[in-house]
mmCIF file of C-alpha atoms and ligand atoms in Angstrom:
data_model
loop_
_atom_site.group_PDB
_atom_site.id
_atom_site.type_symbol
_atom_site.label_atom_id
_atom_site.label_comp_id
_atom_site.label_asym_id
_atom_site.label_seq_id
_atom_site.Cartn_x
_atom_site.Cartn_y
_atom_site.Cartn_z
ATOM 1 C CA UNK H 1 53.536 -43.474 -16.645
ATOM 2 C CA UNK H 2 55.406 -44.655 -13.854
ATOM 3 C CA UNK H 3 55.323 -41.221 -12.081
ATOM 4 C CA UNK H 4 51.504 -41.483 -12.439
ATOM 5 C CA UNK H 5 51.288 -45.112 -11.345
ATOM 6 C CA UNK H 6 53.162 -43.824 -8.043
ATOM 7 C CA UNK H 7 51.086 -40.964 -7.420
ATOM 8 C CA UNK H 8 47.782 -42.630 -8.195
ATOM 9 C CA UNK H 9 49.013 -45.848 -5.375
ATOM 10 C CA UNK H 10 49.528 -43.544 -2.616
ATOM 11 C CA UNK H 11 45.750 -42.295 -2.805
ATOM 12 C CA UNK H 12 43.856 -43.628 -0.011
ATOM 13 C CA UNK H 13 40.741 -45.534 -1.590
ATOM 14 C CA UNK H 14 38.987 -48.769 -0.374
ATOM 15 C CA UNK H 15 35.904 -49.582 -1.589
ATOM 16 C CA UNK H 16 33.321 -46.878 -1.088
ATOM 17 C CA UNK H 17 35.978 -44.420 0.086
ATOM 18 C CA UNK H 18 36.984 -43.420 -3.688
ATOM 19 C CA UNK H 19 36.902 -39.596 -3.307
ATOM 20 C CA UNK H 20 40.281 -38.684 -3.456
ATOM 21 C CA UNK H 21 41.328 -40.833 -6.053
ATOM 22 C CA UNK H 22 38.598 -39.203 -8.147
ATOM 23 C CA UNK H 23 39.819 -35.877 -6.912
ATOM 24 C CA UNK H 24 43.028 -36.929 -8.071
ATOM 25 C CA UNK H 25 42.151 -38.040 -11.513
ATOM 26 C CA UNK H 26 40.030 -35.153 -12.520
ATOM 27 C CA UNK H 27 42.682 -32.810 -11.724
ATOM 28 C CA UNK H 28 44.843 -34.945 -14.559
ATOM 29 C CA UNK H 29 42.281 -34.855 -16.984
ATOM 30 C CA UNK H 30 41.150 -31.084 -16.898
ATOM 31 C CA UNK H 31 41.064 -29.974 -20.219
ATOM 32 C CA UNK H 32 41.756 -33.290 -21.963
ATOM 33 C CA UNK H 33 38.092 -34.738 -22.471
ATOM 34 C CA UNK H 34 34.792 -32.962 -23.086
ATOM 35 C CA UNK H 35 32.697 -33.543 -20.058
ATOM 36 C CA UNK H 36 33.693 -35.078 -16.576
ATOM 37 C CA UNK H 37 30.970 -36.437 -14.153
ATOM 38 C CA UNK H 38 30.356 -38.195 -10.947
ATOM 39 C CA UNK H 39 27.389 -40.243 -10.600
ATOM 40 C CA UNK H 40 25.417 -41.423 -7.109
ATOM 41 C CA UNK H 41 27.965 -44.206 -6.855
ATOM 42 C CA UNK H 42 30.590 -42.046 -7.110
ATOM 43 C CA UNK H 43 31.934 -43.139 -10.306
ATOM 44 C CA UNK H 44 33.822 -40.716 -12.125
ATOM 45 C CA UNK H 45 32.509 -40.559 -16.309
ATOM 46 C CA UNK H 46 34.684 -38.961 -18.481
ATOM 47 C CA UNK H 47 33.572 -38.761 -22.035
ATOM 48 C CA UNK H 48 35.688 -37.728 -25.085
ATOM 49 C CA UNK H 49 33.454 -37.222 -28.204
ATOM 50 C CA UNK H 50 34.165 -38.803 -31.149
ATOM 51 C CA UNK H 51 34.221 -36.727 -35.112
ATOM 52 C CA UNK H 52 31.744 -39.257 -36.663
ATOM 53 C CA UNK H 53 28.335 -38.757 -34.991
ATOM 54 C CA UNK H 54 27.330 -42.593 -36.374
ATOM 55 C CA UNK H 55 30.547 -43.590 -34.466
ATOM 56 C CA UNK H 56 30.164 -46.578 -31.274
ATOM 57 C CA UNK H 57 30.715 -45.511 -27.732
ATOM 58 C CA UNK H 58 33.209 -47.646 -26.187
ATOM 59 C CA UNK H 59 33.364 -47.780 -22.445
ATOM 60 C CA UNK H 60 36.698 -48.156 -20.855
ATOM 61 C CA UNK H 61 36.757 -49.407 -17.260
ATOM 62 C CA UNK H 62 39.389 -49.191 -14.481
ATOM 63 C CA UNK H 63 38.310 -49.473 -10.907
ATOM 64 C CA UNK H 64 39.532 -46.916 -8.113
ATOM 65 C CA UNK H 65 38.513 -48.993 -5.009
ATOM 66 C CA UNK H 66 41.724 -51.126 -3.200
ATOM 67 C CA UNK H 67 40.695 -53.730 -0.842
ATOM 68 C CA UNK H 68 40.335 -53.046 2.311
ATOM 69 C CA UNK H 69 39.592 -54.088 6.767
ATOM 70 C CA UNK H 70 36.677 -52.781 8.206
ATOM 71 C CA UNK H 71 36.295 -52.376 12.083
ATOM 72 C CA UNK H 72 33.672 -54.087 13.294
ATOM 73 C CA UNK H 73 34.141 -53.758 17.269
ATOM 74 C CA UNK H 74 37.163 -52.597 19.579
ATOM 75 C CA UNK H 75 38.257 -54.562 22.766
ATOM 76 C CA UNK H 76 38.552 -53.186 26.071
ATOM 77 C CA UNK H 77 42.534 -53.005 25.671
ATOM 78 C CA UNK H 78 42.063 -50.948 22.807
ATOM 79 C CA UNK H 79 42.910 -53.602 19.856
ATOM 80 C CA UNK H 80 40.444 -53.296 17.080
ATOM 81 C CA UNK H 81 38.605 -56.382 15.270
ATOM 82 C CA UNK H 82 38.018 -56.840 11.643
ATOM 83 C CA UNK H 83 36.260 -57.662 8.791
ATOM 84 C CA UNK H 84 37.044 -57.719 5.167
ATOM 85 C CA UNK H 85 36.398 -54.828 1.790
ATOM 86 C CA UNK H 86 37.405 -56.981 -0.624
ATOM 87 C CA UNK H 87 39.377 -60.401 -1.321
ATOM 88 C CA UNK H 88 41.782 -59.720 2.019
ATOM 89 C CA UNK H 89 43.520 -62.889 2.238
ATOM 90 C CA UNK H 90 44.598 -63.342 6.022
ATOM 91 C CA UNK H 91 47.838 -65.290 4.572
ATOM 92 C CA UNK H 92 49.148 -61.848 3.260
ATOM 93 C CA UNK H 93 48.064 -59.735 6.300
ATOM 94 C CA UNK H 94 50.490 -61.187 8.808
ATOM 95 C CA UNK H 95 51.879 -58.044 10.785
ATOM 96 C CA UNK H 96 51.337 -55.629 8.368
ATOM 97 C CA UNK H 97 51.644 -51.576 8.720
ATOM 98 C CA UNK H 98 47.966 -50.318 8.063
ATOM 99 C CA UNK H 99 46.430 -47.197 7.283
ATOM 100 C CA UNK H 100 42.945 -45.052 8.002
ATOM 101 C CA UNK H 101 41.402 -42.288 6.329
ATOM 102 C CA UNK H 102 42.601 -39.543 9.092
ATOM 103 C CA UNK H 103 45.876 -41.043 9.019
ATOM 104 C CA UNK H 104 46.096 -43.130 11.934
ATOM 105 C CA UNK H 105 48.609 -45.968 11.734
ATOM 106 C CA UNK H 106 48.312 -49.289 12.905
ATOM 107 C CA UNK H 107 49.795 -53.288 12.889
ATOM 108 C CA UNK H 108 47.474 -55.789 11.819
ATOM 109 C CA UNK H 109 48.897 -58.900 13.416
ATOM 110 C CA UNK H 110 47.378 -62.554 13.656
ATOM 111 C CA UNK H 111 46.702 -63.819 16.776
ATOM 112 C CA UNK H 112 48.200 -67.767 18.475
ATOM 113 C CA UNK H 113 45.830 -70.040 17.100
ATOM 114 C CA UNK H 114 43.904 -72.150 19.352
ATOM 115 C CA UNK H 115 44.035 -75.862 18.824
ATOM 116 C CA UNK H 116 42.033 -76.649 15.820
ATOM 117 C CA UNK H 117 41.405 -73.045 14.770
ATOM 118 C CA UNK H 118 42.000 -72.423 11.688
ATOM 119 C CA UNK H 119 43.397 -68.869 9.974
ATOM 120 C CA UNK H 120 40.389 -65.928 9.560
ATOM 121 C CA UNK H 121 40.279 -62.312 9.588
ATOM 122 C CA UNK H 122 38.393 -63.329 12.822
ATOM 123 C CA UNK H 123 41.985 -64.607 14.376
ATOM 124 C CA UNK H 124 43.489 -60.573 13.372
ATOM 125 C CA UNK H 125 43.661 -57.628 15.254
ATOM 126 C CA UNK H 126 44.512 -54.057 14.945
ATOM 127 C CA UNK H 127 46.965 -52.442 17.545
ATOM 128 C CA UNK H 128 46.999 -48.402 16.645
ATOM 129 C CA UNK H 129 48.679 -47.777 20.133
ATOM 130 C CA UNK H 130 45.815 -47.045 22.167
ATOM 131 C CA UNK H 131 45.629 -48.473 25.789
ATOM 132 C CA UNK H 132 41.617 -48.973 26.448
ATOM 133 C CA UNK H 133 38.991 -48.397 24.424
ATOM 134 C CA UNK H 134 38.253 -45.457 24.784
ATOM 135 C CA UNK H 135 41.612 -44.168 23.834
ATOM 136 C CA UNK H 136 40.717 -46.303 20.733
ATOM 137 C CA UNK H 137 37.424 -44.798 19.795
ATOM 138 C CA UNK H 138 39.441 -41.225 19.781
ATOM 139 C CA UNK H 139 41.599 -42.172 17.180
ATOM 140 C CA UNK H 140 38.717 -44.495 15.317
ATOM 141 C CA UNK H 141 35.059 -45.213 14.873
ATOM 142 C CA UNK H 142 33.090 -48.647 13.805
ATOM 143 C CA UNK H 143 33.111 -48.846 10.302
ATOM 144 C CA UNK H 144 36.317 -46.776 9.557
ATOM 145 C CA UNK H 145 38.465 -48.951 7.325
ATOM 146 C CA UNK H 146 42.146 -49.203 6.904
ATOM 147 C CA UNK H 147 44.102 -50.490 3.808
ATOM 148 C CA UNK H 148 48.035 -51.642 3.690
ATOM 149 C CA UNK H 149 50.430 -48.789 4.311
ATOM 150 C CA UNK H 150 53.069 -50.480 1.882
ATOM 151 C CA UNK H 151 54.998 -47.736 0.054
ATOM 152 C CA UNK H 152 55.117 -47.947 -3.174
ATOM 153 C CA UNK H 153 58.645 -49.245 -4.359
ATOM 154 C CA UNK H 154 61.046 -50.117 -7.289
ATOM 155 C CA UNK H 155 62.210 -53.673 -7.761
ATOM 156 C CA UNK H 156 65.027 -54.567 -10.762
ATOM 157 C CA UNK H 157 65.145 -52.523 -13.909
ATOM 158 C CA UNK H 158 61.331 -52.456 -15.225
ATOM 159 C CA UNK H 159 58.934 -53.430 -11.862
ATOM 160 C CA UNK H 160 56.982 -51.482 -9.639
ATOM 161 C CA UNK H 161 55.448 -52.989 -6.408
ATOM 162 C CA UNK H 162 52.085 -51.299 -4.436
ATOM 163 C CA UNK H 163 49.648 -52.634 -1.840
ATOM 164 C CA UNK H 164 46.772 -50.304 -4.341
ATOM 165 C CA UNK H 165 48.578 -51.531 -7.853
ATOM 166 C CA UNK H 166 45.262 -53.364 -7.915
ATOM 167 C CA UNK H 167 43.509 -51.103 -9.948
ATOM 168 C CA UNK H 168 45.627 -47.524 -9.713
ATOM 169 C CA UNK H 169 48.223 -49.208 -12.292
ATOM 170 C CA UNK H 170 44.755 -49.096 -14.358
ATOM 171 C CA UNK H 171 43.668 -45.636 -13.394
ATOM 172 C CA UNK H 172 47.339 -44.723 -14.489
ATOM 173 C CA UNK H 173 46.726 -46.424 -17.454
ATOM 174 C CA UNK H 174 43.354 -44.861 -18.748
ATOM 175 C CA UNK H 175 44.411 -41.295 -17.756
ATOM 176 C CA UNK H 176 47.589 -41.766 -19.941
ATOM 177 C CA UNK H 177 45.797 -42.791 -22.656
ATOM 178 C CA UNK H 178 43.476 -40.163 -22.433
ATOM 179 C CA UNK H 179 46.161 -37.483 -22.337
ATOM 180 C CA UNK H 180 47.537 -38.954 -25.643
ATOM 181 C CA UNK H 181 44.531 -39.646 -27.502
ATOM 182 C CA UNK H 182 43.687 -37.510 -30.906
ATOM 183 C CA UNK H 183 40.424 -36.923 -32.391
ATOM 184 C CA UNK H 184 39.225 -40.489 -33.403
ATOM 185 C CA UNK H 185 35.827 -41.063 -35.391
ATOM 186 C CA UNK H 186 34.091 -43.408 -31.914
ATOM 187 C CA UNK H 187 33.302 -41.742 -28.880
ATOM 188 C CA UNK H 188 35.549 -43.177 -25.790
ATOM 189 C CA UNK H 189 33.796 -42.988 -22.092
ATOM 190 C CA UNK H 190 36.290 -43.911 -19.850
ATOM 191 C CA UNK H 191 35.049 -44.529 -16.299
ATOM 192 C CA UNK H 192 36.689 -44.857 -13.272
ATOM 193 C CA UNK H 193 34.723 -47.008 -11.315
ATOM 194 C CA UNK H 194 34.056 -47.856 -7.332
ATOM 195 C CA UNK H 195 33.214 -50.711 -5.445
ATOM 196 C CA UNK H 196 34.446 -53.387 -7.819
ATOM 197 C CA UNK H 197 36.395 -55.340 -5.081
ATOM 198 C CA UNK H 198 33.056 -55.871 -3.640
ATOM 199 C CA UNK H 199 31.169 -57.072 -6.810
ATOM 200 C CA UNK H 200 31.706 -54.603 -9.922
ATOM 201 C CA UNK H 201 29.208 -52.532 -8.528
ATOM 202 C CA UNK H 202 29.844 -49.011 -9.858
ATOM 203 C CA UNK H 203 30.537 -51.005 -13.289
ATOM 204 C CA UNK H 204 27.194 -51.995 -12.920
ATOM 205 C CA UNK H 205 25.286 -48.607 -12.603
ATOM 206 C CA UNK H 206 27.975 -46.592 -14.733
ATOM 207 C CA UNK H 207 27.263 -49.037 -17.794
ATOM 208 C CA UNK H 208 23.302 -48.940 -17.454
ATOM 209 C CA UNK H 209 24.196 -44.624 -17.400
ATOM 210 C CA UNK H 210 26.393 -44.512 -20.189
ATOM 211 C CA UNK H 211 25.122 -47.358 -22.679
ATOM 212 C CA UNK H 212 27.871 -48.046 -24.499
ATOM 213 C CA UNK H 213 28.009 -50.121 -27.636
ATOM 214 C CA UNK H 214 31.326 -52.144 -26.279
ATOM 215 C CA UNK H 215 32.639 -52.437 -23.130
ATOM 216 C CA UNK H 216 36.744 -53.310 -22.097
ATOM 217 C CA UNK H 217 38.103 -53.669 -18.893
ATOM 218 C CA UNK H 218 41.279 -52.358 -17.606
ATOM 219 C CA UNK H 219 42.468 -54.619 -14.646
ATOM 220 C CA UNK H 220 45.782 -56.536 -13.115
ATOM 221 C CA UNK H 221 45.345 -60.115 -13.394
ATOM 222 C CA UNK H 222 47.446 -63.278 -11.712
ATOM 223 C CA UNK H 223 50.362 -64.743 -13.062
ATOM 224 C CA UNK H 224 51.691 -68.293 -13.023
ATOM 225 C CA UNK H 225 55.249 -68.087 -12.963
ATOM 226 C CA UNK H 226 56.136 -67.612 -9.390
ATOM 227 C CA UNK H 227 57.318 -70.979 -7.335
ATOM 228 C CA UNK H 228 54.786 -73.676 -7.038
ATOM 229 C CA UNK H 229 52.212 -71.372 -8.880
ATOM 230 C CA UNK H 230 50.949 -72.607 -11.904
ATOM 231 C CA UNK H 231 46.721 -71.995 -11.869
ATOM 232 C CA UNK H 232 47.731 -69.715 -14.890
ATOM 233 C CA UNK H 233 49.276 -69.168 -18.046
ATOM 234 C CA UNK H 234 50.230 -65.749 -17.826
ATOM 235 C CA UNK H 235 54.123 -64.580 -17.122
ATOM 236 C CA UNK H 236 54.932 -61.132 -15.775
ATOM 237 C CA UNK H 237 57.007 -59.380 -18.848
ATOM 238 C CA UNK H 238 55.691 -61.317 -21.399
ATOM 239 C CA UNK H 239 53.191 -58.473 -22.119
ATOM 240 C CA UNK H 240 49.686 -57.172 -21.378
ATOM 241 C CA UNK H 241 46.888 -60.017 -21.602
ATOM 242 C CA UNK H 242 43.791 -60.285 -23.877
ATOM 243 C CA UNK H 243 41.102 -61.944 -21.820
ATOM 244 C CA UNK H 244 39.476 -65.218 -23.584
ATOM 245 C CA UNK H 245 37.115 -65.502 -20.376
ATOM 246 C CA UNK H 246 37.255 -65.275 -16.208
ATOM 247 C CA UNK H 247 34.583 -66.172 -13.727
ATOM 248 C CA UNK H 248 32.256 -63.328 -14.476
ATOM 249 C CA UNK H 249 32.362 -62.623 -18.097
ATOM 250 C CA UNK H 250 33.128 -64.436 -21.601
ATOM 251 C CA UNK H 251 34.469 -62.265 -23.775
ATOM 252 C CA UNK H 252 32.905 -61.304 -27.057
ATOM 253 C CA UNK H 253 35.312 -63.211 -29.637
ATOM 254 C CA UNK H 254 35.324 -60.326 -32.236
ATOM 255 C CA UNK H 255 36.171 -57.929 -29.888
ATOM 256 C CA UNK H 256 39.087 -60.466 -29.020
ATOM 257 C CA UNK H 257 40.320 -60.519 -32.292
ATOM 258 C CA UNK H 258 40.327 -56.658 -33.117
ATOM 259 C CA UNK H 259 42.393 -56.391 -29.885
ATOM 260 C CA UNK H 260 44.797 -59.030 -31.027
ATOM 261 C CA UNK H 261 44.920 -57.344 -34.258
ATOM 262 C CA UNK H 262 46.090 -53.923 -32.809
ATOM 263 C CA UNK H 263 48.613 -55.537 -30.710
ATOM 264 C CA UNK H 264 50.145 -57.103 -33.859
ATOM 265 C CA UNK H 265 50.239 -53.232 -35.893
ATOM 266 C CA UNK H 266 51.318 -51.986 -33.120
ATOM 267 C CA UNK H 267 54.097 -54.673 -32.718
ATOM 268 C CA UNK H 268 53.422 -55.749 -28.899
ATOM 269 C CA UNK H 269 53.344 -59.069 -27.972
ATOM 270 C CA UNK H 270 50.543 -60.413 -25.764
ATOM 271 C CA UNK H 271 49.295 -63.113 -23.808
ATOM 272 C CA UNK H 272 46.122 -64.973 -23.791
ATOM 273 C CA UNK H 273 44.167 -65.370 -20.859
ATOM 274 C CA UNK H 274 41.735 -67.594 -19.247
ATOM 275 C CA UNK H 275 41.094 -67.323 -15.835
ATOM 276 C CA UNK H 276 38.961 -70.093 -13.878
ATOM 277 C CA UNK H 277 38.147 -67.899 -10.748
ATOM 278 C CA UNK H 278 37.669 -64.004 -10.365
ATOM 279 C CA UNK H 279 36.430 -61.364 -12.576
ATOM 280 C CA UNK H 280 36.830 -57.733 -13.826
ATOM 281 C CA UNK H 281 34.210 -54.813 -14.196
ATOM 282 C CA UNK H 282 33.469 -56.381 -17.546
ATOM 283 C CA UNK H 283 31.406 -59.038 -16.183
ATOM 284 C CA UNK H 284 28.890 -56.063 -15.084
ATOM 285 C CA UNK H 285 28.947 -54.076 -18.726
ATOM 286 C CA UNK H 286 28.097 -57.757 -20.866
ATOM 287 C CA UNK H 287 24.472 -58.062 -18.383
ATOM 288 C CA UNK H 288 23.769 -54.226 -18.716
ATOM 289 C CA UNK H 289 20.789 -53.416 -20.409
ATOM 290 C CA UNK H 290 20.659 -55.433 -23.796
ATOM 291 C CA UNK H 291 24.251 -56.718 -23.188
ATOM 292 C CA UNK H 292 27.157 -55.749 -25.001
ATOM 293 C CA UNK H 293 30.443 -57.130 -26.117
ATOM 294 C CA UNK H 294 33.389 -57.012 -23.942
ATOM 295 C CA UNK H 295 36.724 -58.220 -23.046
ATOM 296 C CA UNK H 296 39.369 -57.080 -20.247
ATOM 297 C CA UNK H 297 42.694 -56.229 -21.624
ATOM 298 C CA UNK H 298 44.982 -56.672 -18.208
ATOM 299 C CA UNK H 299 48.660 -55.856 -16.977
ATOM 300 C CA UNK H 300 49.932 -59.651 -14.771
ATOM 301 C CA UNK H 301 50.477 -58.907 -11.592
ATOM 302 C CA UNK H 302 52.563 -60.785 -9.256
ATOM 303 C CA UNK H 303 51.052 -61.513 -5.257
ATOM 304 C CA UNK H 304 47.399 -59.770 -6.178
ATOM 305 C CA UNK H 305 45.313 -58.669 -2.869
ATOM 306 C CA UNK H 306 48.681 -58.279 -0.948
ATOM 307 C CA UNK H 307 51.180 -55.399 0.112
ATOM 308 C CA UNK H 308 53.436 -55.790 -2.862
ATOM 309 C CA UNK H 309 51.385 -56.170 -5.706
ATOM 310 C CA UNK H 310 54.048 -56.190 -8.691
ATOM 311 C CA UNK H 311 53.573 -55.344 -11.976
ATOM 312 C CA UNK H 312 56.079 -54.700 -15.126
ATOM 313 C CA UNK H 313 56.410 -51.539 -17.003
ATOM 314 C CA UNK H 314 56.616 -52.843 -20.475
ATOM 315 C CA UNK H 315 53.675 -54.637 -19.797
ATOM 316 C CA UNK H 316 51.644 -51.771 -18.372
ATOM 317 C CA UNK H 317 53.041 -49.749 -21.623
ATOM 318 C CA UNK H 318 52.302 -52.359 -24.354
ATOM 319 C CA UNK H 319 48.667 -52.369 -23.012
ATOM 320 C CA UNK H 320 48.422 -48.639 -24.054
ATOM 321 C CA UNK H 321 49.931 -49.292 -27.075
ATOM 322 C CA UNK H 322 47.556 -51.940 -27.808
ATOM 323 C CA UNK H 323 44.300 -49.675 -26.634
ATOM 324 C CA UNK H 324 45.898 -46.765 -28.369
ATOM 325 C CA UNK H 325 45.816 -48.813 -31.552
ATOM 326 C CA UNK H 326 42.236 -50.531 -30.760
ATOM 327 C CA UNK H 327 40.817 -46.787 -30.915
ATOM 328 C CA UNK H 328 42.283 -45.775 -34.051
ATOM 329 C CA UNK H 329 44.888 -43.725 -32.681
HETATM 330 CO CO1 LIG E 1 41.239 -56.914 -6.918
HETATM 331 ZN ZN1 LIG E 2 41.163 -55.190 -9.896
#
């Protein structure tokens, strides 16, 4: 798992820019499911067929798409401005090594603040080494966007830190579990989605496409046990969480149960969650068509939206084993 974590967070993939990640993941699961497809959005829809032809289809969810800086216009000395893919918090992007498609590197580095100006993406800059513009504009166009170059890296005994952990650690996830899964009587649809960063969008076509009976999410989510940070109840190690609600969806409190219920055969311990801001690719399956039931099983993760997002092994494995268990496995 962690091998697959590592390669799947050193895929370049903002928002809308999901190819090779797909690429990637199809590659993995050659073989191991019954059909593969890629719809207009570019999700990728990989469906395992279940023995009992009255069984449900359950969609499983984990978004591709990392977050991301856009350019949006290049200066005479060459320095290119920036908008935001995504939740890019300009508190976490202080000189930081970036990345674009074709490889060119750059720092992203806040300018001095004027009196009374206050901290924005529009106070950033990109400095990929060019001299003018024009030297610029070889190396990059408008509209090319570049995500953290962070590395990924091992921290202590059991963590794993990534500028893409938010959502690869999930891609990682799903593709394990669809390697181990065995025949089970429901038919699984696991979809690796784009554009959620900028508003669950592929979730939102992919679900309408595969009508499912349930829907579950596979995300990170925040924790609140880092200094002064306590919006949360969730600790990083404590094991994977079962989502109660977030800002986008409530989940269904069945499904909840059932979830809690294969964590306890399966003898993981989880946490519950309830998260007053944000949202996961659930919110989009619950409105699709009719509506369905859904809930977001997610891994904490320590500094979401930054370089070093940091997550913890046995909670990245429990959530399998919990999943595993939820299908029948
Ligand atoms: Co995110
Ligand atoms: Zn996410």
């Amino acid at each position: 798992m962690e091998q697959l974590i590592q390669k799947l967070t050193g895929i370049y993939g903002p928002s809308g820019r999901e190819e090779l990640v797909a690429a990637e993941i199809e590659t993995l699961l050659a073989g191991k499911v019954d059909s593969i497809r890629r719809d207009a959005l570019g999700n990728l829809i990989c469906e395992k067929k279940g023995t009992d032809p009255n069984g449900k289809r359950i969609m499983l969810a984990a978004h591709m798409d990392q977050i991301g800086l856009v350019v949006t216009h290049v200066e005479k000395e060459g320095y290119l401005r920036v908008s935001n893919i995504g939740g890019i918090s300009p508190a976490n992007s202080r000189t930081r090594r970036v990345k674009f498609a074709n490889g060119v590197m750059g720092v992203l580095h806040e300018q001095p603040l004027k009196p009374g100006e206050t901290t924005s993406l529009r106070t950033f800059y990109i400095d990929i080494g060019a001299a003018n513009e024009a030297e610029a504009l070889s190396l990059i166009s408008l509209g090319d966007v570049a995500v953290y170059a962070e590395d990924t890296f091992k921290m202590g005994a059991h963590r794993l830190a990534s500028p893409a952990m938010d959502d690869r650690m999930a891609c990682a996830l799903l593709v394990s579990i669809l390697q181990k899964l065995p025949p089970i009587k429901d038919t699984v649809i696991a979809v690796f989605t784009t554009q959620e960063e900028v508003g669950l969008r592929g979730a939102t076509t992919s679900a309408y496409s595969v009508q499912p009976d349930v829907g579950i999410a596979l995300d990170v989510t925040l924790t609140g046990d880092t200094p002064e940070e306590r919006r949360v109840a969730v600790n990083l190690g404590e094991g994977p969480t079962i989502v109660v609600m977030n800002a986008r969806s409530i989940s269904n409190p069945a499904l909840v149960n059932e979830l809690h219920a294969a964590a306890a055969k399966a003898g993981v311990a989880v946490q519950r969650e309830v998260l007053p801001f944000g949202g996961t690719d659930a919110g989009a399956m619950q409105l699709s068509r009719g509506g369905m039931p859904v809930c977001t099983v997610s891994v904490p993760c320590r500094y979401v939206h930054s370089a070093c997002e940091v997550v913890d092994m046995r909670d990245v494995e429990g959530a399998e084993k919990v999943l595993l268990g939820y299908l029948g496995a």
